[in-house]
PDB file of C-alpha atoms in Angstrom:
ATOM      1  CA  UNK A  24     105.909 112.811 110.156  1.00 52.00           C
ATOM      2  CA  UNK A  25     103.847 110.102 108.191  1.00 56.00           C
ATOM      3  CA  UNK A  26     101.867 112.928 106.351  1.00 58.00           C
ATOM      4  CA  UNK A  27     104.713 112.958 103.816  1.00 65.00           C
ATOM      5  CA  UNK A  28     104.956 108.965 103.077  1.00 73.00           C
ATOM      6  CA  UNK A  29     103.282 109.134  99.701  1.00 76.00           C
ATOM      7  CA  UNK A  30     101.632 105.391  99.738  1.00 81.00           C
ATOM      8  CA  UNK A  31      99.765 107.012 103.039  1.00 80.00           C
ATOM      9  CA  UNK A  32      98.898 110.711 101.225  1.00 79.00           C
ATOM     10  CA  UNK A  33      95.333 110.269 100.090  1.00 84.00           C
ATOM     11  CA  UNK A  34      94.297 108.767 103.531  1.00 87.00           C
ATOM     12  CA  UNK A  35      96.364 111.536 105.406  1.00 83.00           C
ATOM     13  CA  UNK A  36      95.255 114.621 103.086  1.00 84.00           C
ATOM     14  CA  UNK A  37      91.576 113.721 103.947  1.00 89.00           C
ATOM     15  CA  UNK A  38      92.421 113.398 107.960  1.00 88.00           C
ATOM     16  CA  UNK A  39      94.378 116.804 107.943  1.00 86.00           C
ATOM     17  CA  UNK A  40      91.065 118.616 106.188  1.00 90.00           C
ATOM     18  CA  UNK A  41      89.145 116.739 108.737  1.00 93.00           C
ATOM     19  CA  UNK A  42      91.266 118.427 111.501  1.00 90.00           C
ATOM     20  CA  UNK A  43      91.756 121.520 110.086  1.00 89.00           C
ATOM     21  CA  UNK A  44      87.614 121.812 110.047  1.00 92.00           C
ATOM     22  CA  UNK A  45      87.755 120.916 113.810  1.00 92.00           C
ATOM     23  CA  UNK A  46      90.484 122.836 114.860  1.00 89.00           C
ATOM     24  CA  UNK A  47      89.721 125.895 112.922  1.00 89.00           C
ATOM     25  CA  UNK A  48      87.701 127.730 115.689  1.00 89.00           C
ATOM     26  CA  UNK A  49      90.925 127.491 118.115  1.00 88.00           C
ATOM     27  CA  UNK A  50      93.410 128.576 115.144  1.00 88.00           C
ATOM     28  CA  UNK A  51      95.213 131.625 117.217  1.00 91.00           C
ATOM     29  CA  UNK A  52      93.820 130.909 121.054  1.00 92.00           C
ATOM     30  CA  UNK A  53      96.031 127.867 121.763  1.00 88.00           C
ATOM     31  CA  UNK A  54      99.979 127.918 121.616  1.00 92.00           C
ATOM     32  CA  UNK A  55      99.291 124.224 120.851  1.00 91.00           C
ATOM     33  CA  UNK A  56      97.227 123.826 118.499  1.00 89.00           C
ATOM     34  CA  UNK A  57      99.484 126.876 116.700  1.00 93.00           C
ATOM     35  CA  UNK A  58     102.342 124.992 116.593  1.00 93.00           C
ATOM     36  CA  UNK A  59     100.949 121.928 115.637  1.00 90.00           C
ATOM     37  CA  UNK A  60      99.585 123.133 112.565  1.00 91.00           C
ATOM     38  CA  UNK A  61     102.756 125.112 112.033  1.00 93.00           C
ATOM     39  CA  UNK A  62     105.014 121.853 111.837  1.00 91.00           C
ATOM     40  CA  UNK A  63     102.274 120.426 109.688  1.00 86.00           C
ATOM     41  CA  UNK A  64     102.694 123.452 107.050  1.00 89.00           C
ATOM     42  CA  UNK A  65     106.456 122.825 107.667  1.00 91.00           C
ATOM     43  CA  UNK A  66     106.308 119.635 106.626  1.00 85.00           C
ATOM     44  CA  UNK A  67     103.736 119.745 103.827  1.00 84.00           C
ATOM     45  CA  UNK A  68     105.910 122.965 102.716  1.00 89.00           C
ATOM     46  CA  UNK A  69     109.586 120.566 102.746  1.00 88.00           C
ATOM     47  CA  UNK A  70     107.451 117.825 100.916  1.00 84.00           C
ATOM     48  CA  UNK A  71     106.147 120.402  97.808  1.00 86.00           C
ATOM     49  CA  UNK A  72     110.087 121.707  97.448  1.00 91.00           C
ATOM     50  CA  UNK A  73     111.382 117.963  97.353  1.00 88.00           C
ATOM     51  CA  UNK A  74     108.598 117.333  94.552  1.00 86.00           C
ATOM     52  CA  UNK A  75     109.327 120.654  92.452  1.00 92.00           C
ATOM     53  CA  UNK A  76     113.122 119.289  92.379  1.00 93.00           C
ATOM     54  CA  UNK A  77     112.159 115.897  91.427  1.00 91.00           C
ATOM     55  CA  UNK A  78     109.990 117.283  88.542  1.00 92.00           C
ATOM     56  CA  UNK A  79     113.279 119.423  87.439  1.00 94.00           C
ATOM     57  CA  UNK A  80     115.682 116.318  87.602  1.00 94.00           C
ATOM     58  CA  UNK A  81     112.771 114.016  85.167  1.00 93.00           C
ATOM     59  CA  UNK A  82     112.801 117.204  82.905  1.00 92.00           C
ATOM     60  CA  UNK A  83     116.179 117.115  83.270  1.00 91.00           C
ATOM     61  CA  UNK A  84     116.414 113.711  81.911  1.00 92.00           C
ATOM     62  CA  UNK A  85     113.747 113.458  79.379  1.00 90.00           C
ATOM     63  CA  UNK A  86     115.936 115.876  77.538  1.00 88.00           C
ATOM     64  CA  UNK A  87     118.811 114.115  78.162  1.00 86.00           C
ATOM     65  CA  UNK A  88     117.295 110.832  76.514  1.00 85.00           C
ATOM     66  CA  UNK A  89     115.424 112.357  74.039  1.00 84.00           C
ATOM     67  CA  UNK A  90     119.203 114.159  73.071  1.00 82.00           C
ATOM     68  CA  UNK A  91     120.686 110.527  73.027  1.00 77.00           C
ATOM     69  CA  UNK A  92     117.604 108.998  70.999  1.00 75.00           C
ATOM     70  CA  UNK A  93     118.110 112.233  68.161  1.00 70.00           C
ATOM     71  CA  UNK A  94     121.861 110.583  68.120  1.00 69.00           C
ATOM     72  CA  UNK A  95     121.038 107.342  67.784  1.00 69.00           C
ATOM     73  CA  UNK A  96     118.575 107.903  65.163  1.00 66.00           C
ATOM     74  CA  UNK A  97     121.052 109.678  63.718  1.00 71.00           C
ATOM     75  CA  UNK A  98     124.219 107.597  64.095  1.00 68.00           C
ATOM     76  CA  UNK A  99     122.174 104.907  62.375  1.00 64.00           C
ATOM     77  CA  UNK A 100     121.008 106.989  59.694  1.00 66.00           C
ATOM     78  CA  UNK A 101     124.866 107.603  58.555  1.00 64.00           C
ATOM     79  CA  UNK A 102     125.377 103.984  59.069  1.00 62.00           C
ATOM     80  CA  UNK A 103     122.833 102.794  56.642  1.00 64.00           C
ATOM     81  CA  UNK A 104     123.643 105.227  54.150  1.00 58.00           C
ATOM     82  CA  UNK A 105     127.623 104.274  54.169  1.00 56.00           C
ATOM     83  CA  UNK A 106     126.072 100.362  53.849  1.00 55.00           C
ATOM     84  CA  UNK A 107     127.665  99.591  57.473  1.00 54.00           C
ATOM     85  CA  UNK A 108     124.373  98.239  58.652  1.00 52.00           C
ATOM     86  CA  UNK A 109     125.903  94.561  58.461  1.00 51.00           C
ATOM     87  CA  UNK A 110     126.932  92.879  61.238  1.00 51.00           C
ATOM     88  CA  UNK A 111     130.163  92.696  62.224  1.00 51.00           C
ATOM     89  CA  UNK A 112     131.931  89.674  62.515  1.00 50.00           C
ATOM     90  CA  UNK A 113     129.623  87.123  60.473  1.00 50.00           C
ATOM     91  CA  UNK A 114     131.566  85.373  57.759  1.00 51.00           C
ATOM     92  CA  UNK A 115     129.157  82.946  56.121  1.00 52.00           C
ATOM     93  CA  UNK A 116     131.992  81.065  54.165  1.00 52.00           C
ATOM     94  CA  UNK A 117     133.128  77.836  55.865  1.00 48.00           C
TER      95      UNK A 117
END
């Protein structure tokens, strides 16, 4: 269940090629084994879907902030050009 934990992945990923190399001769004779390294493709299968959808949610928002940044840049643009760049608020005469 740890396999997917990702501050335990590179340790993990080397122990499941280790026992994939030592299990591989029983792969198909033992219902154990079999199921074992079903629930492990299970697992590592759940864990690739759940990163795929995270990768679509940060495209997701990088064009949602680079939208707002184009606005912003834009918004301030306008500003500048109508001379509303100065602060509001600041009266300098006591």
């Amino acid at each position: 269940r740890r396999v997917i934990e990702p501050r335990f992945t590179p340790i993990l990923v080397t122990v499941a090629d280790m026992i994939t190399d030592i299990y591989q001769p029983v792969v198909g004779q033992s219902v154990i084994v079999d199921r074992q390294f079903l629930r492990l493709q299970e697992a590592i299968g759940k864990e690739i879907d759940y990163q795929e959808d995270l990768l679509e949610v940060l495209g997701m928002m990088d064009t949602l902030f680079a939208t707002f940044t184009k606005k912003r840049d834009t918004c301030l643009e306008e500003n500048k050009s109508n001379g509303l760049t100065e602060p509001i608020g600041t009266n300098t005469s006591n």
